[in-house]
mmCIF file of C-alpha atoms and ligand atoms in Angstrom:
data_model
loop_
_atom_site.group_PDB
_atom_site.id
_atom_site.type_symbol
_atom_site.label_atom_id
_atom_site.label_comp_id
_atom_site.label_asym_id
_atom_site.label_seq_id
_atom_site.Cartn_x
_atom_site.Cartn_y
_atom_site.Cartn_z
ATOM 1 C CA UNK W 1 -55.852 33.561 -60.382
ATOM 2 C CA UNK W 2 -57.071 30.408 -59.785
ATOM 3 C CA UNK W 3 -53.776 28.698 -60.998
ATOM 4 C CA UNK W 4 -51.842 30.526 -59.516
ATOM 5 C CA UNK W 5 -53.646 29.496 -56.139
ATOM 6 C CA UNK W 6 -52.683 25.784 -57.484
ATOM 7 C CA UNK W 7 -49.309 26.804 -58.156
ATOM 8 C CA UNK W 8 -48.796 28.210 -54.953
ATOM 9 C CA UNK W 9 -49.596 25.225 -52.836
ATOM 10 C CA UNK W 10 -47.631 22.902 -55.343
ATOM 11 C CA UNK W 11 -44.620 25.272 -54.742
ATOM 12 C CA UNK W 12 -45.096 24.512 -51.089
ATOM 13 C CA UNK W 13 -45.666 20.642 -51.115
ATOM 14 C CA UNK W 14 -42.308 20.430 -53.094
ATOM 15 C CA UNK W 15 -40.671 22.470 -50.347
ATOM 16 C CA UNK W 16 -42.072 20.479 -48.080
ATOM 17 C CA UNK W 17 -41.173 17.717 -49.210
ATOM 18 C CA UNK W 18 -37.709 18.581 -49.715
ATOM 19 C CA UNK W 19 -37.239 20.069 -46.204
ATOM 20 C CA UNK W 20 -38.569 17.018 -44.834
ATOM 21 C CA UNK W 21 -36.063 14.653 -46.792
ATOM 22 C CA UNK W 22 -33.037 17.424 -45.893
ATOM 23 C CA UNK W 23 -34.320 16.761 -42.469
ATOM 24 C CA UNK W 24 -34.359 13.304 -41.788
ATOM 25 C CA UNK W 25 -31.143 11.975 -43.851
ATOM 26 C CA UNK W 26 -29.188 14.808 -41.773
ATOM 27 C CA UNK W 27 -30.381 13.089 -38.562
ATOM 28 C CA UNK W 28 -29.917 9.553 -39.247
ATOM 29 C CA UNK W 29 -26.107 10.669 -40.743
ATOM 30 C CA UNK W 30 -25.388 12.498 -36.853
ATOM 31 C CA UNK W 31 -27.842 11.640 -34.386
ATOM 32 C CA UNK W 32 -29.542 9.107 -32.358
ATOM 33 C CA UNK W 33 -27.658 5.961 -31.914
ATOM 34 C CA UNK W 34 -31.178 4.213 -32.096
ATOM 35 C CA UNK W 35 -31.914 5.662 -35.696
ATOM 36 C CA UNK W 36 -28.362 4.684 -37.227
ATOM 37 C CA UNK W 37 -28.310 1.118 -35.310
ATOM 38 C CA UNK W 38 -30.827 -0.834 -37.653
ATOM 39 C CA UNK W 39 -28.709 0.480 -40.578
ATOM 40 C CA UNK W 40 -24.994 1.404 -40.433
ATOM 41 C CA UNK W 41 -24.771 -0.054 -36.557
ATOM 42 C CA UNK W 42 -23.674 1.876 -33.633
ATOM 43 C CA UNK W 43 -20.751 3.746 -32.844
ATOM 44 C CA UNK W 44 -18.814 3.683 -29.167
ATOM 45 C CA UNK W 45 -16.244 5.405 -28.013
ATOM 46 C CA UNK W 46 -12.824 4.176 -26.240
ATOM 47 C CA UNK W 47 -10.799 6.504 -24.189
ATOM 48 C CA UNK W 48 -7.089 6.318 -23.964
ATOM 49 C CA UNK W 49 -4.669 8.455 -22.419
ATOM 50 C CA UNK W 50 -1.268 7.686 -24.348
ATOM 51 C CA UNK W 51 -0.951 9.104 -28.171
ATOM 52 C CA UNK W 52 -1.119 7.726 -31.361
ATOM 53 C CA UNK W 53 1.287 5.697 -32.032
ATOM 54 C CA UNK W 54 1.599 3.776 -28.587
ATOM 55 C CA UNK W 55 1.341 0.441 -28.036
ATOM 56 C CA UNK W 56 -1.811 0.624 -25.982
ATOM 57 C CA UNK W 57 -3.177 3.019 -28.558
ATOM 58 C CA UNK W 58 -2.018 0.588 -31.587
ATOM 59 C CA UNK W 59 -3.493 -2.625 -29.183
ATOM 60 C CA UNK W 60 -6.636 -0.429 -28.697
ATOM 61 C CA UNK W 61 -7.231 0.453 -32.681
ATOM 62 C CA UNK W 62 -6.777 -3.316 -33.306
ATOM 63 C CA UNK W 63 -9.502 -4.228 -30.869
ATOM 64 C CA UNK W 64 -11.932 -2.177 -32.153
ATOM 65 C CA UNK W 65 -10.674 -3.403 -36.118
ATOM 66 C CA UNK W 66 -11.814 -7.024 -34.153
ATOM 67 C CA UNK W 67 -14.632 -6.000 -32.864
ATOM 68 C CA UNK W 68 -16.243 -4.171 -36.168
ATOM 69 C CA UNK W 69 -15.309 -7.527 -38.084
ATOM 70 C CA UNK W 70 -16.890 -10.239 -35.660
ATOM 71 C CA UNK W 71 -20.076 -7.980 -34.915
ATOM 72 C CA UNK W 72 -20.014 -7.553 -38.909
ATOM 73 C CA UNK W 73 -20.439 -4.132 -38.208
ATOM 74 C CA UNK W 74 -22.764 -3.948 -35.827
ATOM 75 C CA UNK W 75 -20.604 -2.652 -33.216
ATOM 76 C CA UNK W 76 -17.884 -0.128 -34.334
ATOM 77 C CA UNK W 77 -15.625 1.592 -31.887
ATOM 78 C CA UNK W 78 -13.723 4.865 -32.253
ATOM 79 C CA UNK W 79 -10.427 5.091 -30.024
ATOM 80 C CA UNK W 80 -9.927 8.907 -28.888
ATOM 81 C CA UNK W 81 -6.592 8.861 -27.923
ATOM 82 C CA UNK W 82 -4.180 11.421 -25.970
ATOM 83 C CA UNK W 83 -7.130 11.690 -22.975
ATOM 84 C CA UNK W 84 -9.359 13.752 -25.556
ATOM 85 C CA UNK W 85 -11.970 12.024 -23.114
ATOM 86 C CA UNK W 86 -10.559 13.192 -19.770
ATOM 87 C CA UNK W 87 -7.641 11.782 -17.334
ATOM 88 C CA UNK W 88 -7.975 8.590 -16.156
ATOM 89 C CA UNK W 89 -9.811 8.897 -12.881
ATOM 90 C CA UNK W 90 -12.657 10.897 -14.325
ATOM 91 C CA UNK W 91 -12.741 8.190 -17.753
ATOM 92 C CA UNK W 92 -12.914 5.728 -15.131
ATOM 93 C CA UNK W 93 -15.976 7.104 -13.344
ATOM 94 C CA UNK W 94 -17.701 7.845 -16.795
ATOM 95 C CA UNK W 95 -17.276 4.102 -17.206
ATOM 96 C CA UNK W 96 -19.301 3.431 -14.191
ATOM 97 C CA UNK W 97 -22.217 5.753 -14.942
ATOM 98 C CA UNK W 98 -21.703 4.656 -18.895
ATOM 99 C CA UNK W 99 -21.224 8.316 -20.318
ATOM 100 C CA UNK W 100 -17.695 6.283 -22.167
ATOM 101 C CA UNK W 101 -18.195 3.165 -23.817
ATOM 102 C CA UNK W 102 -15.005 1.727 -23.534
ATOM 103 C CA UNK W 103 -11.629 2.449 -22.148
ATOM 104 C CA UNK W 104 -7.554 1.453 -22.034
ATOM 105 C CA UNK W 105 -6.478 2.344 -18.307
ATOM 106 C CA UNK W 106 -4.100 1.238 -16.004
ATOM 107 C CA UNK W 107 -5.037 -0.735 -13.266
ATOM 108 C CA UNK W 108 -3.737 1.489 -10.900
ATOM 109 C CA UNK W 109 -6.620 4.276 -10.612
ATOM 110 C CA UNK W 110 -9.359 1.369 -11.523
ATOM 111 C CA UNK W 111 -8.043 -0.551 -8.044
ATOM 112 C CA UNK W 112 -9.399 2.518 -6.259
ATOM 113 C CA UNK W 113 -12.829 1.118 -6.680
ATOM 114 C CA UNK W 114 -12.201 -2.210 -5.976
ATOM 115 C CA UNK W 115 -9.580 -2.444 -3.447
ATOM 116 C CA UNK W 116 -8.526 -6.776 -4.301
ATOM 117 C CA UNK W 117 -7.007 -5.106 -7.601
ATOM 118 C CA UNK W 118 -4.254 -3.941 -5.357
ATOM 119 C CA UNK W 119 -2.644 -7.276 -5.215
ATOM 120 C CA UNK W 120 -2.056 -6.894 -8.813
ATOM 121 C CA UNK W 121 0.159 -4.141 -8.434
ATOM 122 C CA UNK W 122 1.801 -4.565 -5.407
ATOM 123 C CA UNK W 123 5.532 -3.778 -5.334
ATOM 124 C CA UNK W 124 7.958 -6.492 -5.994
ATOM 125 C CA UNK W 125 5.232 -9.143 -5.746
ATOM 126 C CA UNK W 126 6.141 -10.267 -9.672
ATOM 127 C CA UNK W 127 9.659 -11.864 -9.794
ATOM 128 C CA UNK W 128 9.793 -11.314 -13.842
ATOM 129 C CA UNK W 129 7.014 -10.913 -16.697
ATOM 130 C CA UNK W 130 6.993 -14.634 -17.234
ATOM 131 C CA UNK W 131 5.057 -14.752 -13.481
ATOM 132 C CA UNK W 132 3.117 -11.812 -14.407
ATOM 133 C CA UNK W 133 1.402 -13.356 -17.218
ATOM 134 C CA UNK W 134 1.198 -16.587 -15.669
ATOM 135 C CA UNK W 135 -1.023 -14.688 -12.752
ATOM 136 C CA UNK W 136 -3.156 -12.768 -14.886
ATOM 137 C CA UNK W 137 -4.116 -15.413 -17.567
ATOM 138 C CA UNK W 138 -4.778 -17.609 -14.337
ATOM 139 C CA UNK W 139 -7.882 -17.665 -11.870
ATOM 140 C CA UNK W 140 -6.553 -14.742 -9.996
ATOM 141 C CA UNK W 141 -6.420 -12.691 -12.971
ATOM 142 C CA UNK W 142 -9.778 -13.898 -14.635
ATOM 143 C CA UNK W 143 -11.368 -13.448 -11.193
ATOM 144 C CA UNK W 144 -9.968 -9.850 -10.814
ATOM 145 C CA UNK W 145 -11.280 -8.940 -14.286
ATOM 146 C CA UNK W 146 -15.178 -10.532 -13.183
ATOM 147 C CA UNK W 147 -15.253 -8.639 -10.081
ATOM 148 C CA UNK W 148 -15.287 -5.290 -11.442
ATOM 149 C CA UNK W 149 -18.966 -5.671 -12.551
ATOM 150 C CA UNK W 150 -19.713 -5.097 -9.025
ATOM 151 C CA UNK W 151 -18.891 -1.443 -9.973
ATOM 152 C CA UNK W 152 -20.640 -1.190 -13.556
ATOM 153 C CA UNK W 153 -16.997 -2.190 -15.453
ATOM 154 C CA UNK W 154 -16.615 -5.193 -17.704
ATOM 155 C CA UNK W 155 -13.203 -6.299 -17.406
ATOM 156 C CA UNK W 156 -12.256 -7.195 -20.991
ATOM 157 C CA UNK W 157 -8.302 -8.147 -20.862
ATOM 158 C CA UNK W 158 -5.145 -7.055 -19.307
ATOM 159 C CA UNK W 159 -2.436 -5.582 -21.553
ATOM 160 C CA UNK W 160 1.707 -5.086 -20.856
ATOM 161 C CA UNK W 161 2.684 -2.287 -18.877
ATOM 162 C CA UNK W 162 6.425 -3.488 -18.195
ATOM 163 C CA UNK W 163 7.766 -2.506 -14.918
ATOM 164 C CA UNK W 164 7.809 1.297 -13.584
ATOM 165 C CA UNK W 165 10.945 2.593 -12.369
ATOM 166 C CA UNK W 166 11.811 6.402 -10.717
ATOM 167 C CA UNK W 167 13.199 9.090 -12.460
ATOM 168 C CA UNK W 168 14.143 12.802 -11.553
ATOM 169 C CA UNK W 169 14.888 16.200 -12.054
ATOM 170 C CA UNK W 170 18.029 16.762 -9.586
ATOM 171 C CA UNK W 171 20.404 13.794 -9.329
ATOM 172 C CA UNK W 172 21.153 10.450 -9.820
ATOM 173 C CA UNK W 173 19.535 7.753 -7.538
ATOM 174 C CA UNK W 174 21.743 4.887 -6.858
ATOM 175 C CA UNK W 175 20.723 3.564 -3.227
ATOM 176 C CA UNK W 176 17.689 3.951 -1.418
ATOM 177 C CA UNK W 177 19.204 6.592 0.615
ATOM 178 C CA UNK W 178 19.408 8.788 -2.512
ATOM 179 C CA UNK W 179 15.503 8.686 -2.706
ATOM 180 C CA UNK W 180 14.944 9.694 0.796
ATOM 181 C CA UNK W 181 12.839 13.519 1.062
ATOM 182 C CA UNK W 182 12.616 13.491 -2.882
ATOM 183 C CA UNK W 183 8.954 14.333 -3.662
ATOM 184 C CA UNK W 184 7.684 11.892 -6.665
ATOM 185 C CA UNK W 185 3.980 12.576 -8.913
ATOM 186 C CA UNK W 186 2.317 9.199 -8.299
ATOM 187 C CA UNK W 187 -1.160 8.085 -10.032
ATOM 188 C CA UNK W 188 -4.262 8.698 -8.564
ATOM 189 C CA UNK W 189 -3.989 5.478 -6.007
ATOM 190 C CA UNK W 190 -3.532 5.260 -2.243
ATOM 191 C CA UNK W 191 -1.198 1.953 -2.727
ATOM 192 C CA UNK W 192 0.938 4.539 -5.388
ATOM 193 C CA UNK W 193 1.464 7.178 -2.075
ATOM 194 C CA UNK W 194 1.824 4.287 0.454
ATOM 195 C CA UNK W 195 4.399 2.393 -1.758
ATOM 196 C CA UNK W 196 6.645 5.853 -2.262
ATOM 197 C CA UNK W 197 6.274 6.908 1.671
ATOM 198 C CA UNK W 198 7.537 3.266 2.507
ATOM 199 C CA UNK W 199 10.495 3.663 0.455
ATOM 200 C CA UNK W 200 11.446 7.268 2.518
ATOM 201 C CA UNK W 201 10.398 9.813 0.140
ATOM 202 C CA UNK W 202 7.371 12.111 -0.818
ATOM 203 C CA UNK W 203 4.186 11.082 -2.358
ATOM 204 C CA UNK W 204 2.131 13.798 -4.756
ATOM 205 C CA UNK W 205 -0.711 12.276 -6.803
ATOM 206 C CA UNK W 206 -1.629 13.965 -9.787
ATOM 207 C CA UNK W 207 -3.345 13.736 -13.206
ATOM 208 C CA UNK W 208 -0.893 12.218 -15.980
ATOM 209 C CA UNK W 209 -1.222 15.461 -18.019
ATOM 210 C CA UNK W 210 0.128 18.034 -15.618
ATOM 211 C CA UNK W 211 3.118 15.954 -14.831
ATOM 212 C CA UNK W 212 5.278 17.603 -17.707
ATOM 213 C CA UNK W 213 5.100 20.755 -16.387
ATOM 214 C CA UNK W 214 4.858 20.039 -12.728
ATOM 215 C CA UNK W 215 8.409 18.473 -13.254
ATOM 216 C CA UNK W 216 9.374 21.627 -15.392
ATOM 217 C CA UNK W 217 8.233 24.011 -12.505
ATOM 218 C CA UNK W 218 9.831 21.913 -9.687
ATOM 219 C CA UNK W 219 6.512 21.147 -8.398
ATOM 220 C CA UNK W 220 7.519 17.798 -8.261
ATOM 221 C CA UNK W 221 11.002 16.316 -8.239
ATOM 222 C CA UNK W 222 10.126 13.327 -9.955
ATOM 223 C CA UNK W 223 7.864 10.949 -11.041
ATOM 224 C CA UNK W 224 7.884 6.841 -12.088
ATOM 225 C CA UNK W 225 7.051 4.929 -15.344
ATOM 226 C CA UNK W 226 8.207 3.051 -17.996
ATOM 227 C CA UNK W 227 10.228 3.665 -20.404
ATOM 228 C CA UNK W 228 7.495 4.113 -23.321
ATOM 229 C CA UNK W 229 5.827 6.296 -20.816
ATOM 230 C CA UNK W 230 9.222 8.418 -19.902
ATOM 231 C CA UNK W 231 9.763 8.935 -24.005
ATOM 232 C CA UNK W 232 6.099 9.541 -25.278
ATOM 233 C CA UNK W 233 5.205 11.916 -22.375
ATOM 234 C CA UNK W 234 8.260 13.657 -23.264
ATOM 235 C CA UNK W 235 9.552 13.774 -19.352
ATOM 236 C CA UNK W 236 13.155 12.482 -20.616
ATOM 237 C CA UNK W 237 13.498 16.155 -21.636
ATOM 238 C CA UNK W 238 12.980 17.598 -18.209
ATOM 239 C CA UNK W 239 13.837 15.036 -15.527
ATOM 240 C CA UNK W 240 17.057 13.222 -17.177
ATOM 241 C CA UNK W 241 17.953 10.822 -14.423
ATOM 242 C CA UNK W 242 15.910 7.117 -14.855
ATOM 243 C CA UNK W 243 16.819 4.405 -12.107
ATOM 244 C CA UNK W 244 15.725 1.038 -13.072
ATOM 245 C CA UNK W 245 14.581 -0.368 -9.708
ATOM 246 C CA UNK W 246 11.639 -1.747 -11.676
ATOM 247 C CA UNK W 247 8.890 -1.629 -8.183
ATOM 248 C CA UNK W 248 5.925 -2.158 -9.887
ATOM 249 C CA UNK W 249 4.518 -3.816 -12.646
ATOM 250 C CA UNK W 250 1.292 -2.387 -13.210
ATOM 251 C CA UNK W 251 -0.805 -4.291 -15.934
ATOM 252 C CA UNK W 252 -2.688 -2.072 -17.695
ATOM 253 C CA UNK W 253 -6.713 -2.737 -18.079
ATOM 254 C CA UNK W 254 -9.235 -2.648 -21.589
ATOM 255 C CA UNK W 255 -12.447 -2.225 -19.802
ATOM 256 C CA UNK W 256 -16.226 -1.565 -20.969
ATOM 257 C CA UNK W 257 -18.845 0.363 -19.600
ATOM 258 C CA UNK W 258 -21.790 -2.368 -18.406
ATOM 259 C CA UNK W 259 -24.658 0.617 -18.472
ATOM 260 C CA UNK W 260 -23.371 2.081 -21.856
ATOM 261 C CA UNK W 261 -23.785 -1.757 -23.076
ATOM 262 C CA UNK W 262 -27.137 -1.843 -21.641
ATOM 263 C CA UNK W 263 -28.011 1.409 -23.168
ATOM 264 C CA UNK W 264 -26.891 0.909 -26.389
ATOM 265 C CA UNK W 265 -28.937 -2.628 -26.680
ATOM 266 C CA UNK W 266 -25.582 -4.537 -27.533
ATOM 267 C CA UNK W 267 -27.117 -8.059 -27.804
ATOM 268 C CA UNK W 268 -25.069 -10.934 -25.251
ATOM 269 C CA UNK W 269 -24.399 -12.313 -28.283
ATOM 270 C CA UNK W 270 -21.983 -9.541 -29.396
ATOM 271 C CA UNK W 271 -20.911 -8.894 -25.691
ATOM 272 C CA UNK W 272 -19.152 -12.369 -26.481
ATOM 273 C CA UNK W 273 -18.066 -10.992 -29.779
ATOM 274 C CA UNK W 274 -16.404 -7.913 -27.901
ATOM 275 C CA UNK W 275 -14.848 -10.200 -24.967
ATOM 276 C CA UNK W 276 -13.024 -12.429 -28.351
ATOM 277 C CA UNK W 277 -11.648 -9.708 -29.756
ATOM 278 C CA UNK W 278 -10.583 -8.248 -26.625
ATOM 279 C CA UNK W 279 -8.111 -11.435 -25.711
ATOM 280 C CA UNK W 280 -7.370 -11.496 -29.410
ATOM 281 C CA UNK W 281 -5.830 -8.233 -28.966
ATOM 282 C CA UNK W 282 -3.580 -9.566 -26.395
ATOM 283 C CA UNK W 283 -0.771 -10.903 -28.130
ATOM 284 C CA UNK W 284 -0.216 -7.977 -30.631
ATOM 285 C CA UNK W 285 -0.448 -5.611 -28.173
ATOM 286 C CA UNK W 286 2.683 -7.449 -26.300
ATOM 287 C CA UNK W 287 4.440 -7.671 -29.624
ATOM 288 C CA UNK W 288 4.589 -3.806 -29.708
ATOM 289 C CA UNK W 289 5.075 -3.328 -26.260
ATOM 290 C CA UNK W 290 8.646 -5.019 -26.323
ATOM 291 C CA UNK W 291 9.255 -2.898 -29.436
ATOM 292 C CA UNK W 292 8.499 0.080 -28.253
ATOM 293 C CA UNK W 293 10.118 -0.446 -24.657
ATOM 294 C CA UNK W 294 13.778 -1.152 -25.814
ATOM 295 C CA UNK W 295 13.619 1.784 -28.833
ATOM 296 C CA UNK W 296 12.439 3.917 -25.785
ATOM 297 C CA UNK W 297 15.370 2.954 -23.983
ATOM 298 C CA UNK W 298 17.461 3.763 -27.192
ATOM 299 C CA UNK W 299 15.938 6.801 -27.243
ATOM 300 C CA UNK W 300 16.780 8.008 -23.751
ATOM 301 C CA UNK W 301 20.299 7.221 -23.930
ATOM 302 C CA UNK W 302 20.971 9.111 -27.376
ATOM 303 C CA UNK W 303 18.800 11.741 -25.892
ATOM 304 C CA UNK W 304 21.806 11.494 -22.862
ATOM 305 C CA UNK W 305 19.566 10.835 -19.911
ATOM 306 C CA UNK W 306 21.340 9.257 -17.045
ATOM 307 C CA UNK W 307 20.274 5.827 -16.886
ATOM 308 C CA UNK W 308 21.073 3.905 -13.438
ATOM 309 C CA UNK W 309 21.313 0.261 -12.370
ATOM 310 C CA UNK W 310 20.478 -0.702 -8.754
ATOM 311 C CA UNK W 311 22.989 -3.292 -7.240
ATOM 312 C CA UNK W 312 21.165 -6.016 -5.962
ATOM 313 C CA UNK W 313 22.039 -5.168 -2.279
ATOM 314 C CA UNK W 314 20.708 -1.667 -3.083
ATOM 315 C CA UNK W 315 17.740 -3.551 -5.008
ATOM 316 C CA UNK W 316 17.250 -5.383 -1.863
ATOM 317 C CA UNK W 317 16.806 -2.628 0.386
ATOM 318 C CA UNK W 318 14.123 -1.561 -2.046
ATOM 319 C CA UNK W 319 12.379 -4.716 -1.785
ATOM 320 C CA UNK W 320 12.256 -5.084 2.088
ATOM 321 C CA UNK W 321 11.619 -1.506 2.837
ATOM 322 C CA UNK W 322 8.215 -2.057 0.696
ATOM 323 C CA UNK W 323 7.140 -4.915 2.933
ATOM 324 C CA UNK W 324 5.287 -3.097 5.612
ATOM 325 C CA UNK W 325 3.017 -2.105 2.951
ATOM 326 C CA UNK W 326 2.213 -5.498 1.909
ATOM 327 C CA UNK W 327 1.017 -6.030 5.858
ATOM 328 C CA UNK W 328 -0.880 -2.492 5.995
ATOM 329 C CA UNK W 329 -2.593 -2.341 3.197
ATOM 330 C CA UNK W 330 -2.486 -5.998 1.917
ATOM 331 C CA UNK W 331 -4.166 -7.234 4.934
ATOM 332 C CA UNK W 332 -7.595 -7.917 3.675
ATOM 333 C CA UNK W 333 -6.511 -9.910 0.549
ATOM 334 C CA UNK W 334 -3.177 -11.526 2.191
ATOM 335 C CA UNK W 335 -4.837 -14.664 0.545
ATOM 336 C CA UNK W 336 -5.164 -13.667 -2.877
ATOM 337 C CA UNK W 337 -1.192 -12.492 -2.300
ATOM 338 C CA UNK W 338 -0.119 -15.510 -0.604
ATOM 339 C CA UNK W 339 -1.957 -17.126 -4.252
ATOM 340 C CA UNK W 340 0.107 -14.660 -6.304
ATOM 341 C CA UNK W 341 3.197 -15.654 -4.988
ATOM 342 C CA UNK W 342 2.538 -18.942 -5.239
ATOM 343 C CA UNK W 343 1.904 -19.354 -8.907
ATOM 344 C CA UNK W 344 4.664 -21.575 -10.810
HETATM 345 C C1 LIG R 401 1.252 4.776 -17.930
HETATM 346 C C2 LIG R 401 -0.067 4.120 -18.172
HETATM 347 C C3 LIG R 401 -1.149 5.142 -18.284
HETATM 348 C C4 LIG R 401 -1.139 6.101 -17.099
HETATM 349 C C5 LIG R 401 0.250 6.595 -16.802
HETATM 350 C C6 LIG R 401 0.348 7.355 -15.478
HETATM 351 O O1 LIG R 401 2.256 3.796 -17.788
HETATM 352 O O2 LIG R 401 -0.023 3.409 -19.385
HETATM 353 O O3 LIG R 401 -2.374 4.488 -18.418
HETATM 354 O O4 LIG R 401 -1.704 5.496 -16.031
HETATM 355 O O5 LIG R 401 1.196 5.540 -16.754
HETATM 356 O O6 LIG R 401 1.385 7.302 -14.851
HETATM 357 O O7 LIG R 401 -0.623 8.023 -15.105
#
């Protein structure tokens, strides 16, 4: 009786023991970001909206390869990719209050909450790509980048967007005339609406995910992007016609979440560490861009999309119907324009 008493409560120390151990390995493998920090480092996450195979997505997965090596694994970033974190607008405003890490956006929702972004994206204001890059690896660019920590965003580096043209649903557009009543999905930005009303026809923003099927349904008539955009989206099936009047170039942004930083105790030392790999991620992410840009021009034409020119008179009447938007809603950053247009 008496060993059996013993056995009893050595039967229940092993348990114990055991449930204990069970216990505490399953935590450190899933939760807190404190408990797994000391040991396997901590784990962020990086919203993007595009696929897999994209070149933002490729740029993004080579950042966080970057970032994992310099921080010797202290830092280690997982990429969810086709907007498994939400559209844009809403990854943007997790940003801010830090419930996403990290994120690969354009800069066209992100100038909604700080308004001298605009300039960046203004239509026309690029002549080519050359003066693009020359802007945004300048002061201007480096300047637009440090203001967003006003807003709780580390600006980490711009990457390629290449130049956003209209496409359609009903018809070919070959003069500005043609564009006139035509009602095209623009991203979540008031400069987006302004710059299609100035050009004569009909401004709808909406999420990039419901544009497949708002073009299918004849919500919309049309919408604008690039071509890696038209292809991977899959909107070459439904709205065929794709005028190259290239208005925009929009860069697009690799941002960081300054409270999710602070939260997650990354040391200033590896904030450095993050901003490296960030502008290391630069040129590869250009390298795919032009890849993927002229196979997704392939692509359309073998997939028989209509693919227009402007002539440069037409082109011009594109260009100097945008300019009253330049004076309404470039007027409190005319110099930071004036700047833009200035850069050799
Ligand atoms: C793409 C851009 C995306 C998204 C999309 C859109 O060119 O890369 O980040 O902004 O356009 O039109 O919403």
């Amino acid at each position: 009786m008496k060993y059996q008493k013993y056995l009893y409560f050595l039967v229940l120390g092993v348990f114990s023991v055991v449930v204990l151990f069970v216990g505490c390995s399953k935590n450190d493998e899933t939760s807190g970001k404190g408990e797994t920090k000391d040991k396997a480092g901590i784990e962020l996450k990086l919203a993007e909206t595009h696929p897999n195979d994209f070149p933002t997505t490729l740029a993004d997965k080579e950042f966080a390869k970057l970032v994992e090596e310099k921080t010797e694994g202290r830092v280690k970033i997982k990429v969810y990719e086709g907007s498994q974190l939400g559209e844009e607008k809403q990854v943007i405003e997790q940003i801010q209050f830090g419930g996403i890490d990290f994120a690969r956006v354009s800069l066209s929702p992100v100038a909604e909450f700080s308004k001298d972004l605009n300039a960046l994206q203004l239509p026309y204001i690029y002549k080519d790509s050359e003066h693009m890059w020359k802007v945004l690896n300048g002061p201007i660019g480096e300047k637009m980048l440090d203001s967003l920590s006003e807003k709780n965003i580390l600006g980490l580096c711009y990457y390629d967007g290449g130049a956003r043209s209209f496409y359609n649903t009903k018809k070919e557009i070959k003069s500005l005339d043609d564009l006139k009543g035509m009602k095209f999905r623009v991203m979540e930005s008031s400069l987006m609406v302004g710059m299609v009303e100035s050009l004569g026809a009909i401004a709808q923003p909406m999420d990039y995910g419901e544009v497949y099927s708002a073009l299918k349904t004849g919500v919309i008539d049309g919408a604008e992007n690039n071509f890696p955009s038209y292809i991977s989206s899959n909107h070459y099936e439904v709205a065929k016609y794709y005028t190259i009047d290239a208005h925009s170039r929009v860069p697009e942004l690799l941002i960081a979440s300054t409270n999710s930083l602070k939260n997650n105790n990354v040391s200033d030392e590896d904030i450095t560490l993050i901003k490296e790999a960030a502008k290391e991620s630069v040129d590869y992410q250009k390298v795919q861009w032009e890849k993927t840009s002229n196979e997704s021009k392939e692509k359309a034409e073998k997939a028989g999309c209509t693919i227009t020119e402007l002539d440069s008179k037409e082109l011009s009447k594109f260009q100097e119907s945008v300019q009253s938007l330049y004076e309404k809603e470039g007027k409190d950053f005319m110099d930071i324009i004036k700047e833009i247009q200035d850069t050799k």
